[in-house]
Coordinates of C-alpha atoms and ligand atoms in Angstrom, one line a residue:
Chain A
M1 CA 0.3 0.3 0.0
D2 CA 2.5 2.4 0.8
Q3 CA 4.9 1.8 -2.1
L4 CA 1.8 1.9 -4.2
V5 CA 0.8 5.4 -3.0
Q6 CA 4.4 6.4 -3.6
Q7 CA 4.5 4.9 -6.6
L8 CA 1.2 6.8 -7.9
I9 CA 2.7 10.1 -6.6
N10 CA 5.9 9.3 -9.1
A11 CA 3.6 8.5 -11.9
L12 CA 1.7 11.6 -11.8
S13 CA 4.8 13.7 -11.1
L14 CA 6.8 12.1 -14.1
G15 CA 3.2 12.0 -16.4
G16 CA 2.5 15.7 -15.2
I17 CA 6.0 16.7 -16.8
Y18 CA 5.2 14.9 -20.2
A19 CA 1.8 16.2 -20.2
M20 CA 3.2 19.5 -20.0
L21 CA 5.6 18.8 -22.9
A22 CA 2.9 17.2 -25.1
L23 CA 0.9 19.9 -24.6
G24 CA 3.7 22.3 -25.7
L25 CA 4.0 20.3 -28.8
A26 CA 0.5 20.0 -29.7
I27 CA -0.5 23.8 -29.1
V28 CA 2.7 24.6 -31.5
F29 CA 1.3 21.7 -33.9
S30 CA -2.4 22.3 -33.9
I31 CA -1.4 25.8 -34.9
V32 CA 1.3 25.7 -37.7
R33 CA 1.6 22.0 -38.3
L34 CA 5.2 22.3 -36.9
I35 CA 6.5 18.9 -35.1
N36 CA 9.2 20.7 -33.1
F37 CA 11.6 18.6 -32.6
A38 CA 13.6 21.4 -31.0
H39 CA 11.0 21.4 -28.4
G40 CA 13.6 19.5 -25.9
E41 CA 16.4 22.2 -26.0
I42 CA 13.8 24.5 -25.1
M43 CA 13.5 22.5 -21.5
T44 CA 17.0 22.3 -21.9
F45 CA 17.8 26.0 -21.9
G46 CA 15.4 26.5 -19.3
G47 CA 17.6 24.4 -16.7
Y48 CA 20.5 25.9 -18.2
G49 CA 18.8 29.7 -17.2
I50 CA 18.3 27.8 -13.6
F51 CA 22.1 26.8 -13.4
L52 CA 23.3 29.9 -14.2
S53 CA 21.4 32.2 -12.3
M54 CA 22.2 30.0 -9.1
V55 CA 25.6 30.5 -10.0
F56 CA 25.2 34.4 -10.2
G57 CA 24.0 33.8 -7.0
F58 CA 20.4 34.2 -7.1
P59 CA 17.6 32.7 -4.6
P60 CA 16.9 29.3 -5.9
V61 CA 12.8 30.7 -6.2
A62 CA 14.4 33.5 -8.5
A63 CA 16.6 31.2 -10.3
L64 CA 13.3 29.1 -11.3
C65 CA 11.4 31.9 -12.2
I66 CA 14.7 33.0 -14.3
G67 CA 14.4 29.5 -15.9
L68 CA 11.0 30.2 -17.1
G69 CA 11.8 33.2 -18.5
A70 CA 14.5 31.8 -20.2
A71 CA 12.6 28.8 -21.6
V72 CA 9.5 31.6 -23.2
V73 CA 12.6 33.6 -24.9
M74 CA 14.1 30.3 -26.5
A75 CA 11.0 29.3 -27.5
L76 CA 10.6 32.9 -29.2
A77 CA 13.8 33.3 -30.3
M78 CA 13.3 29.7 -32.2
E79 CA 10.1 30.6 -34.0
R80 CA 11.6 34.3 -34.8
A81 CA 14.8 33.2 -36.2
A82 CA 14.1 29.6 -37.9
F83 CA 10.3 28.5 -37.9
R84 CA 8.7 32.1 -39.2
V85 CA 10.6 32.1 -42.4
M86 CA 9.6 28.5 -43.2
R87 CA 5.9 29.4 -42.2
G88 CA 3.5 27.5 -44.7
A89 CA 6.0 25.0 -45.7
D90 CA 5.1 21.5 -45.7
V91 CA 4.9 19.2 -42.7
I92 CA 8.5 17.5 -43.4
S93 CA 10.1 20.8 -44.3
L94 CA 9.3 21.9 -41.2
L95 CA 10.4 19.0 -38.9
I96 CA 13.6 18.9 -40.5
T97 CA 14.2 22.4 -39.9
S98 CA 13.4 21.5 -36.5
F99 CA 16.0 19.0 -36.3
A100 CA 18.2 21.1 -37.3
V101 CA 17.9 23.8 -34.7
S102 CA 17.8 20.9 -32.2
E103 CA 21.1 19.8 -33.3
I104 CA 22.8 23.3 -33.1
L105 CA 21.4 24.1 -30.0
K106 CA 22.6 20.7 -28.2
V107 CA 26.2 21.3 -29.3
L108 CA 26.0 25.1 -28.0
F109 CA 25.4 23.7 -25.2
Q110 CA 28.0 21.0 -25.2
N111 CA 30.8 23.5 -26.1
G112 CA 29.2 26.5 -24.3
I113 CA 28.8 25.2 -21.0
S114 CA 29.3 21.1 -20.5
A115 CA 28.9 18.2 -22.1
R116 CA 28.2 16.6 -18.9
P117 CA 26.0 17.5 -16.2
V118 CA 26.1 20.5 -14.1
P119 CA 24.9 20.2 -10.5
I120 CA 22.5 22.3 -9.1
S121 CA 22.6 22.6 -5.4
F122 CA 18.9 23.6 -4.1
P123 CA 18.0 23.5 -0.5
S124 CA 18.1 20.2 1.2
A125 CA 14.2 20.4 2.1
W126 CA 13.3 20.3 -1.4
S127 CA 14.6 16.8 -1.6
S128 CA 13.2 15.7 2.0
S129 CA 10.3 13.6 2.5
Y130 CA 7.3 14.1 4.9
Q131 CA 5.0 11.3 6.2
I132 CA 1.3 11.0 5.9
G133 CA -0.9 8.3 7.4
G134 CA 2.3 6.3 8.1
M135 CA 3.7 6.5 4.7
T136 CA 6.7 8.4 3.2
I137 CA 6.4 10.9 0.5
G138 CA 8.4 13.2 -1.6
V139 CA 8.2 16.8 -1.0
A140 CA 9.7 17.3 -4.7
P141 CA 7.2 14.8 -6.2
T142 CA 4.6 16.3 -4.2
A143 CA 5.0 20.2 -5.5
S144 CA 5.4 18.9 -8.9
I145 CA 2.1 17.6 -9.3
F146 CA 0.5 20.9 -7.5
V147 CA 2.9 23.0 -10.0
T148 CA 1.3 20.6 -13.0
I149 CA -2.2 20.7 -12.2
L150 CA -1.9 24.5 -11.5
S151 CA -0.1 25.2 -15.0
L152 CA -3.1 22.9 -16.7
G153 CA -5.7 24.8 -14.9
C154 CA -4.0 28.5 -15.6
L155 CA -3.7 26.8 -19.4
T156 CA -7.5 26.1 -19.8
F157 CA -8.2 29.5 -18.0
V158 CA -6.2 31.2 -21.1
L159 CA -7.9 29.0 -23.8
R160 CA -11.3 29.2 -22.5
R161 CA -11.3 32.5 -20.7
L162 CA -9.2 34.8 -22.7
A163 CA -9.7 36.5 -26.3
I164 CA -5.9 35.2 -27.3
G165 CA -6.7 31.9 -26.2
M166 CA -9.8 31.8 -28.4
A167 CA -7.9 33.0 -31.3
M168 CA -5.6 29.9 -31.0
R169 CA -8.6 27.5 -30.7
A170 CA -9.6 29.3 -33.9
A171 CA -6.3 29.4 -35.3
A172 CA -6.2 25.3 -34.9
E173 CA -9.2 24.9 -36.7
D174 CA -9.0 27.5 -39.6
F175 CA -6.0 29.5 -39.5
D176 CA -6.7 31.3 -43.0
M177 CA -10.0 32.7 -41.5
L178 CA -8.7 34.2 -38.7
R179 CA -6.6 36.3 -40.7
M180 CA -9.7 37.1 -42.4
L181 CA -11.2 38.3 -39.4
G182 CA -7.6 40.7 -39.0
V183 CA -6.1 38.7 -36.6
R184 CA -2.3 39.4 -37.4
A185 CA -0.8 35.6 -38.1
N186 CA 2.7 36.2 -36.3
R187 CA 1.0 37.5 -32.7
V188 CA -1.3 34.0 -32.6
V189 CA 2.1 32.0 -33.5
A190 CA 4.3 33.7 -31.4
A191 CA 1.6 33.2 -28.6
A192 CA 1.5 29.9 -29.2
F193 CA 5.3 29.6 -28.8
A194 CA 5.2 31.7 -25.6
I195 CA 2.9 29.1 -24.3
S196 CA 5.2 26.1 -25.1
G197 CA 7.8 27.7 -23.9
L198 CA 6.4 28.2 -20.9
L199 CA 5.1 24.8 -20.4
A200 CA 8.8 23.4 -21.3
G201 CA 9.8 26.3 -18.7
V202 CA 7.8 24.6 -15.7
A203 CA 8.9 20.8 -16.9
A204 CA 12.3 22.0 -16.5
V205 CA 11.8 23.6 -13.0
I206 CA 9.9 20.0 -12.2
W207 CA 12.8 18.1 -13.6
T208 CA 15.9 20.1 -12.2
A209 CA 14.2 20.4 -8.5
Q210 CA 13.7 16.9 -8.5
R211 CA 17.2 16.0 -10.0
G212 CA 19.5 18.5 -9.4
S213 CA 21.6 18.5 -12.5
V214 CA 21.5 20.0 -15.7
D215 CA 23.0 18.3 -19.1
P216 CA 23.0 19.2 -22.5
M217 CA 20.4 16.2 -23.3
M218 CA 18.3 17.1 -20.2
G219 CA 15.0 18.2 -22.6
F220 CA 16.1 15.5 -25.3
F221 CA 14.8 12.4 -23.6
P222 CA 11.7 13.8 -21.8
V223 CA 10.8 15.3 -25.1
L224 CA 10.6 11.6 -26.9
K225 CA 8.3 10.5 -24.6
A226 CA 6.1 13.4 -24.9
F227 CA 6.0 13.2 -28.9
I228 CA 4.6 9.5 -27.8
A229 CA 2.3 10.9 -25.3
T230 CA 0.8 13.3 -28.3
V231 CA 0.6 10.6 -31.0
L232 CA -0.6 7.9 -28.3
G233 CA -3.8 11.0 -27.5
G234 CA -3.9 12.4 -30.7
L235 CA -2.0 14.7 -32.6
G236 CA -2.9 18.2 -32.6
S237 CA -5.4 17.3 -30.0
L238 CA -4.6 19.1 -26.3
G239 CA -6.7 17.1 -24.3
G240 CA -5.3 13.9 -26.3
A241 CA -1.8 15.4 -24.9
V242 CA -2.4 15.7 -21.5
L243 CA -4.0 12.4 -21.4
G244 CA -1.3 11.0 -23.7
G245 CA 1.5 12.4 -21.1
F246 CA 0.0 10.7 -18.0
V247 CA 0.0 7.5 -19.7
V248 CA 3.1 7.2 -21.0
G249 CA 4.5 8.4 -17.3
T250 CA 2.5 5.9 -15.6
L251 CA 3.7 3.1 -17.6
E252 CA 7.2 4.2 -17.2
V253 CA 6.7 4.6 -13.6
L254 CA 4.8 1.4 -13.2
T255 CA 7.3 -1.1 -15.2
Q256 CA 10.3 0.6 -13.7
A257 CA 8.9 -0.4 -10.1
F258 CA 7.1 -3.7 -10.6
L259 CA 9.1 -5.4 -13.0
P260 CA 11.3 -8.2 -12.3
D261 CA 14.9 -7.1 -12.4
S262 CA 15.8 -9.4 -15.5
L263 CA 13.3 -7.3 -17.7
T264 CA 14.0 -4.0 -16.9
P265 CA 16.4 -3.4 -19.9
Y266 CA 13.0 -4.1 -22.0
R267 CA 10.9 -1.6 -20.3
D268 CA 11.1 1.5 -22.7
A269 CA 10.3 -1.6 -25.8
I270 CA 7.6 -2.5 -22.9
V271 CA 6.0 0.9 -22.9
L272 CA 6.4 1.2 -26.7
S273 CA 4.4 -2.1 -27.3
A274 CA 1.5 -0.9 -25.0
V275 CA 1.8 2.6 -27.1
I276 CA 1.1 0.9 -30.5
A277 CA -1.2 -1.7 -29.1
V278 CA -3.3 1.4 -28.4
L279 CA -3.2 2.6 -31.4
L280 CA -3.8 -0.2 -33.2
V281 CA -7.5 -0.6 -32.0
R282 CA -7.3 3.5 -31.8
P283 CA -5.2 4.9 -34.9
D284 CA -6.4 8.5 -34.3
G285 CA -5.1 8.2 -30.7
L286 CA -7.2 8.3 -27.6
L287 CA -8.9 11.4 -27.9
P288 CA -8.6 12.7 -31.5
A289 CA -8.2 16.2 -32.7
R290 CA -11.8 17.3 -34.0
S291 CA -12.4 16.4 -37.3
G292 CA -13.3 18.2 -40.3
T293 CA -10.0 20.9 -39.4
R294 CA -8.9 22.6 -42.4
S295 CA -5.4 22.0 -43.2
Chain B
M1 CA -11.2 63.0 -58.1
A2 CA -14.8 62.8 -57.9
E3 CA -14.5 59.1 -59.3
A4 CA -12.0 58.1 -56.4
R5 CA -14.5 59.3 -54.1
D6 CA -17.2 57.1 -55.2
T7 CA -15.5 54.1 -56.0
I8 CA -14.7 51.9 -52.7
L9 CA -13.2 48.9 -54.7
E10 CA -11.3 49.1 -58.1
V11 CA -9.9 45.8 -60.3
D12 CA -8.2 46.4 -63.1
A13 CA -6.9 44.0 -65.7
L14 CA -7.0 41.3 -62.5
D15 CA -5.4 37.8 -63.5
V16 CA -5.4 35.0 -61.0
R17 CA -3.2 31.7 -61.5
Y18 CA -3.0 28.5 -60.0
G19 CA 0.0 26.7 -61.2
P20 CA -1.4 26.5 -65.2
V21 CA -4.8 27.3 -64.1
R22 CA -5.6 30.5 -65.3
A23 CA -8.5 31.2 -63.2
V24 CA -9.3 35.0 -63.5
R25 CA -8.1 36.4 -66.7
G26 CA -7.8 40.2 -67.2
I27 CA -11.1 41.4 -65.4
S28 CA -11.8 45.1 -64.7
F29 CA -14.7 46.3 -62.5
E30 CA -15.6 48.7 -59.8
V31 CA -17.5 48.6 -57.0
A32 CA -19.2 51.9 -55.7
K33 CA -19.6 53.3 -52.5
G34 CA -22.9 52.3 -50.9
G35 CA -24.0 50.0 -53.8
I36 CA -24.6 46.3 -53.9
T37 CA -22.3 44.8 -56.9
A38 CA -23.3 41.7 -57.5
L39 CA -20.6 39.1 -59.2
L40 CA -22.5 36.5 -61.2
G41 CA -21.3 33.1 -63.2
A42 CA -21.8 29.5 -63.2
N43 CA -19.4 27.1 -61.3
G44 CA -15.7 27.7 -61.8
A45 CA -16.3 31.0 -63.4
G46 CA -13.7 32.6 -61.1
K47 CA -15.9 34.6 -58.8
S48 CA -14.5 33.0 -55.5
S49 CA -11.0 33.8 -57.1
T50 CA -11.6 37.3 -57.6
L51 CA -13.0 37.7 -53.9
M52 CA -10.3 36.2 -52.5
A53 CA -7.9 38.4 -54.7
V54 CA -9.3 41.2 -53.4
A55 CA -9.4 39.9 -50.0
G56 CA -5.3 39.5 -50.6
V57 CA -6.0 35.3 -49.6
V58 CA -4.8 34.6 -53.2
P59 CA -2.3 36.2 -55.0
V60 CA -2.5 38.7 -57.5
T61 CA -0.9 36.8 -60.7
S62 CA -1.0 40.1 -62.8
G63 CA -3.2 43.3 -62.5
R64 CA -4.2 45.7 -60.0
I65 CA -6.6 46.2 -57.2
S66 CA -7.2 49.6 -55.2
L67 CA -9.1 49.7 -51.7
F68 CA -10.7 53.0 -50.4
G69 CA -8.2 54.6 -53.4
Q70 CA -5.3 52.6 -52.3
P71 CA -3.2 49.8 -54.4
T72 CA -3.1 46.9 -52.2
T73 CA -0.6 44.7 -53.8
K74 CA 1.4 43.8 -51.5
A75 CA -1.3 44.0 -48.4
T76 CA -1.4 40.6 -46.2
P77 CA -5.3 39.7 -45.7
D78 CA -5.3 41.0 -42.1
A79 CA -4.2 44.3 -43.0
I80 CA -6.6 44.3 -45.9
V81 CA -9.7 43.8 -43.1
R82 CA -8.0 45.8 -40.5
S83 CA -8.1 48.7 -43.5
G84 CA -12.3 48.2 -43.1
V85 CA -13.0 45.0 -44.9
G86 CA -15.7 42.7 -43.9
I87 CA -15.3 39.0 -45.2
C88 CA -17.9 36.4 -45.6
P89 CA -16.6 33.5 -47.1
E90 CA -17.3 30.6 -49.3
G91 CA -18.9 27.9 -46.8
R92 CA -19.0 30.1 -44.1
R93 CA -16.0 29.1 -42.1
I94 CA -17.2 29.4 -38.6
F95 CA -15.5 28.2 -35.7
A96 CA -17.4 25.0 -35.4
S97 CA -15.2 24.2 -32.1
L98 CA -16.1 27.7 -30.7
S99 CA -19.1 28.9 -29.1
V100 CA -21.2 31.5 -31.1
E101 CA -19.9 34.1 -28.5
E102 CA -16.5 33.2 -28.7
N103 CA -16.5 33.5 -32.8
L104 CA -17.8 36.9 -32.2
I105 CA -15.0 37.8 -29.7
V106 CA -12.2 36.0 -31.7
A107 CA -13.6 38.6 -34.6
G108 CA -13.5 41.6 -32.6
T109 CA -10.1 41.4 -31.4
A110 CA -7.9 42.8 -34.0
V111 CA -10.5 45.3 -35.6
A112 CA -11.9 47.0 -32.5
T113 CA -10.9 47.9 -28.8
P114 CA -12.5 45.8 -26.0
Q115 CA -14.9 48.1 -25.1
V116 CA -16.1 48.9 -28.9
A117 CA -16.0 44.9 -29.0
A118 CA -18.5 44.6 -26.3
K119 CA -20.6 47.0 -27.4
R120 CA -20.8 45.7 -31.0
R121 CA -21.5 41.7 -29.7
A122 CA -24.2 43.2 -27.9
E123 CA -25.4 44.7 -31.0
M124 CA -24.9 41.5 -33.0
M125 CA -27.1 39.7 -30.7
E126 CA -29.4 42.1 -30.8
R127 CA -30.0 42.1 -34.6
F128 CA -29.7 38.6 -35.0
P129 CA -31.7 37.0 -31.7
I130 CA -30.7 33.9 -32.3
L131 CA -27.4 34.4 -32.0
G132 CA -28.3 35.8 -28.5
E133 CA -30.5 33.2 -27.9
R134 CA -27.5 30.6 -28.8
R135 CA -24.7 32.3 -27.8
R136 CA -23.1 29.7 -25.2
Q137 CA -23.7 26.9 -27.7
L138 CA -21.1 25.5 -30.1
A139 CA -21.3 27.1 -33.5
G140 CA -21.1 23.9 -35.4
L141 CA -24.5 22.8 -33.8
L142 CA -26.1 25.6 -35.6
S143 CA -27.9 25.2 -38.9
G144 CA -26.9 26.6 -42.3
G145 CA -28.8 29.6 -41.9
E146 CA -28.1 30.5 -38.6
Q147 CA -24.3 29.7 -39.1
Q148 CA -24.9 32.1 -42.3
M149 CA -26.0 35.0 -39.6
L150 CA -22.7 34.2 -37.6
A151 CA -20.6 34.6 -40.5
V152 CA -22.3 38.3 -41.5
A153 CA -22.2 39.3 -37.8
R154 CA -18.5 38.0 -37.4
A155 CA -17.5 40.0 -40.5
L156 CA -19.6 43.1 -39.2
M157 CA -17.7 43.1 -35.9
G158 CA -15.1 45.6 -37.3
A159 CA -17.4 48.0 -38.8
P160 CA -16.6 47.2 -42.2
R161 CA -16.8 50.3 -45.1
L162 CA -17.2 47.3 -48.0
L163 CA -18.4 43.3 -47.4
L164 CA -17.4 40.6 -49.2
M165 CA -19.8 37.9 -49.5
D166 CA -19.3 34.9 -51.1
E167 CA -22.4 32.8 -51.7
P168 CA -24.2 33.7 -48.4
S169 CA -27.6 31.8 -49.8
L170 CA -26.1 28.9 -50.4
G171 CA -27.4 25.3 -49.5
L172 CA -30.4 27.5 -47.3
A173 CA -34.0 26.6 -47.3
P174 CA -35.8 29.4 -49.2
Q175 CA -37.3 31.2 -46.5
M176 CA -33.5 31.3 -44.8
V177 CA -32.5 33.0 -48.4
D178 CA -35.2 35.9 -48.2
T179 CA -34.1 36.2 -44.8
I180 CA -30.5 36.4 -45.8
F181 CA -31.0 38.7 -48.6
S182 CA -33.3 41.3 -46.6
I183 CA -30.0 41.3 -44.4
V184 CA -27.9 42.0 -47.5
E185 CA -30.3 45.4 -48.3
E186 CA -30.5 46.4 -44.4
L187 CA -26.7 46.6 -44.6
Q188 CA -26.2 48.2 -47.7
C189 CA -29.2 50.5 -46.6
E190 CA -27.0 51.6 -43.6
G191 CA -24.4 52.5 -45.9
I192 CA -22.1 49.5 -46.2
S193 CA -20.7 48.8 -49.7
I194 CA -21.1 45.1 -50.8
L195 CA -19.5 42.7 -53.1
L196 CA -22.0 39.9 -53.5
V197 CA -21.1 36.6 -54.9
E198 CA -23.7 34.6 -55.9
Q199 CA -25.2 31.7 -58.1
N200 CA -28.9 33.0 -57.1
A201 CA -28.7 35.2 -60.2
A202 CA -32.9 35.9 -60.1
L203 CA -32.4 37.2 -56.3
A204 CA -29.0 38.7 -56.4
L205 CA -30.2 40.8 -59.7
E206 CA -33.0 42.1 -58.1
V207 CA -31.0 43.4 -54.9
A208 CA -28.1 44.7 -56.9
S209 CA -27.4 48.3 -58.0
H210 CA -24.4 46.7 -60.6
A211 CA -24.1 43.7 -61.7
V212 CA -20.6 41.8 -62.9
V213 CA -21.3 38.4 -64.8
L214 CA -18.2 36.2 -65.2
A215 CA -17.6 33.1 -67.6
N216 CA -14.2 31.2 -67.7
G217 CA -12.4 34.0 -65.8
E218 CA -13.5 36.9 -68.2
I219 CA -16.7 38.9 -68.3
A220 CA -19.1 38.2 -70.3
A221 CA -21.1 41.3 -69.2
Q222 CA -21.5 43.9 -67.0
G223 CA -24.1 46.9 -66.4
A224 CA -27.3 47.6 -64.7
P225 CA -29.4 44.5 -63.0
A226 CA -32.1 45.3 -65.2
D227 CA -30.8 45.3 -68.7
L228 CA -28.7 41.9 -67.5
A229 CA -32.1 40.6 -66.2
S230 CA -34.3 41.1 -69.6
D231 CA -31.1 39.7 -71.6
D232 CA -32.3 36.0 -72.2
L233 CA -29.4 34.7 -74.0
L234 CA -27.0 36.0 -71.2
K235 CA -29.3 34.2 -68.6
S236 CA -29.4 31.0 -70.2
A237 CA -25.7 30.8 -71.3
Y238 CA -24.2 31.8 -68.0
L239 CA -27.0 32.5 -65.3
A240 CA -28.5 29.6 -64.2
A241 CA -31.4 31.0 -63.1
Ligands
ATP1 N1 -6.7 26.6 -55.0 C1 -6.9 26.2 -56.6 N2 -6.2 25.4 -57.0 C2 -6.4 25.3 -58.1 N3 -7.3 25.5 -58.9 C3 -8.2 26.2 -58.2 C4 -7.9 26.6 -56.8 N4 -8.9 27.1 -56.8 C5 -10.0 27.7 -57.6 N5 -9.4 26.9 -58.6 C6 -9.8 26.8 -59.9 O1 -10.0 27.7 -60.3 C7 -10.9 28.2 -61.1 C8 -12.2 28.9 -61.0 O2 -12.4 28.8 -59.4 P1 -13.3 29.9 -58.4 O3 -13.4 28.8 -57.1 O4 -12.8 31.1 -58.1 O5 -14.7 29.6 -59.2 P2 -16.5 30.1 -58.2 O6 -16.8 31.2 -59.7 O7 -16.3 30.4 -57.1 O8 -16.9 28.5 -58.5 P3 -18.2 27.9 -58.0 O9 -19.6 28.8 -58.2 O10 -18.1 26.9 -57.7 O11 -17.6 28.6 -56.3 C9 -12.0 26.8 -61.7 O12 -11.7 26.1 -62.5 C10 -11.1 25.8 -60.2 O13 -11.1 24.6 -60.4
MG2 MG1 -16.9 30.0 -55.7

């Protein structure tokens, strides 16, 4: 029982990270049809933002905020420098562009900072745990679940209640029509990138707070999982991205915790097989994007 | 000078091509201030292409378009709309997954301040009571006629001086067609100039003050609606009325 609750918390915490990364991918994809392979580097950049501001002596909470801001700036810079000129290009050209951006940034991280993990020393309280009903639960995973819920709540508010959020939903449905209402395409696209960057920044905050280090590949592997989550949930569907993220995170934690040692090398293979099995039954994903969307 | 003041839209030797397809071939016409100009023709005649070229949505291959006395050659659709144009495109293209009210909110973001947009939304719901009643409903659940009203309301959120309408009556029940046409006339009375693409030539000629007939991307005839309506040859050849 104790172990199950702990694993559940770990699953929610990891699933939340995947969910936020997958959401960022899905928001950008739904509007500009870009599968942003460089999304992981936005998260990594946020991580280095935290690392560097700690090095320069900022208190931990301020450093986390700077990390968030760094991720947003990176997302906007990426859109401006690489993707804006490619607007309207086909999905494959956009994907290849994002590969290039991803590689360039990874090389810059390796040569500019370090190829190896750099440590971040957060207050020890963050890595402690507390007792509840006789169970020992980590502070960081608990906090990350709250942060995830808060982020998803804020995003829902923006998309449902604010005009810019409505415009983003409209853009996902019919971007050309939105322009025929006088809306500047660049504004909506920039807003989508800013939100995806913010979510990647939140993921970076949670990730570094739990692991205490940053390396050039920090964002790459979680974003791979987030890709799987978006496909599992239904490419371009925001609800699907969140659901997919939690499913992939949960599968990963459960296989880690409960598989016999002899099978642990096959963990990713088992998770992926489960995803493929789902897609065989539901090829459009668990919660497909609305049909009838114009491209 | 007098002409510049009375002409809202001037299309001069317009050519629109899609790769090898010449959809519009050197057409010229004008939309007079305060009038309804009907753009008629059979399927594939090039009506929508002309309208979308005016809106800046499809590129002008050659020729010149002037709106409110300014050439629009390099302008983007959003800039053209912000300069005072409302667009009701072919197929209505309302945002089906947004509510009726959200459709209007989105339509107001770029063309009005938040206060003005809120005021205009209230006006739209008064003018089209059905939209007020269904404000929280998903726009995709509206009937075809209601969707067309929403499309018109959406185009009016920027208080346009020129309204571009592409087949607003298509696929609607006869009674709803009448309603839409009376709305078109009402808007004209309020001083909005209208470029109306229609396949329902008989009705369009009734409301129009000027008519342009396209065939295979070229102008087959243009002039006063009464003259065109009485031309049986023209009617049987180009207007499925
Ligand atoms: N995006 C496009 N790519 C290639 N050809 C096109 C495109 N859009 C229109 N066309 C072609 O251009 C010609 C004119 O089309 P357009 O849509 O302007 O006609 P229309 O008069 O609006 O017809 P309808 O009454 O059916 O709406 C047609 O031959 C059509 O097939
Ligand atoms: Mg047409």
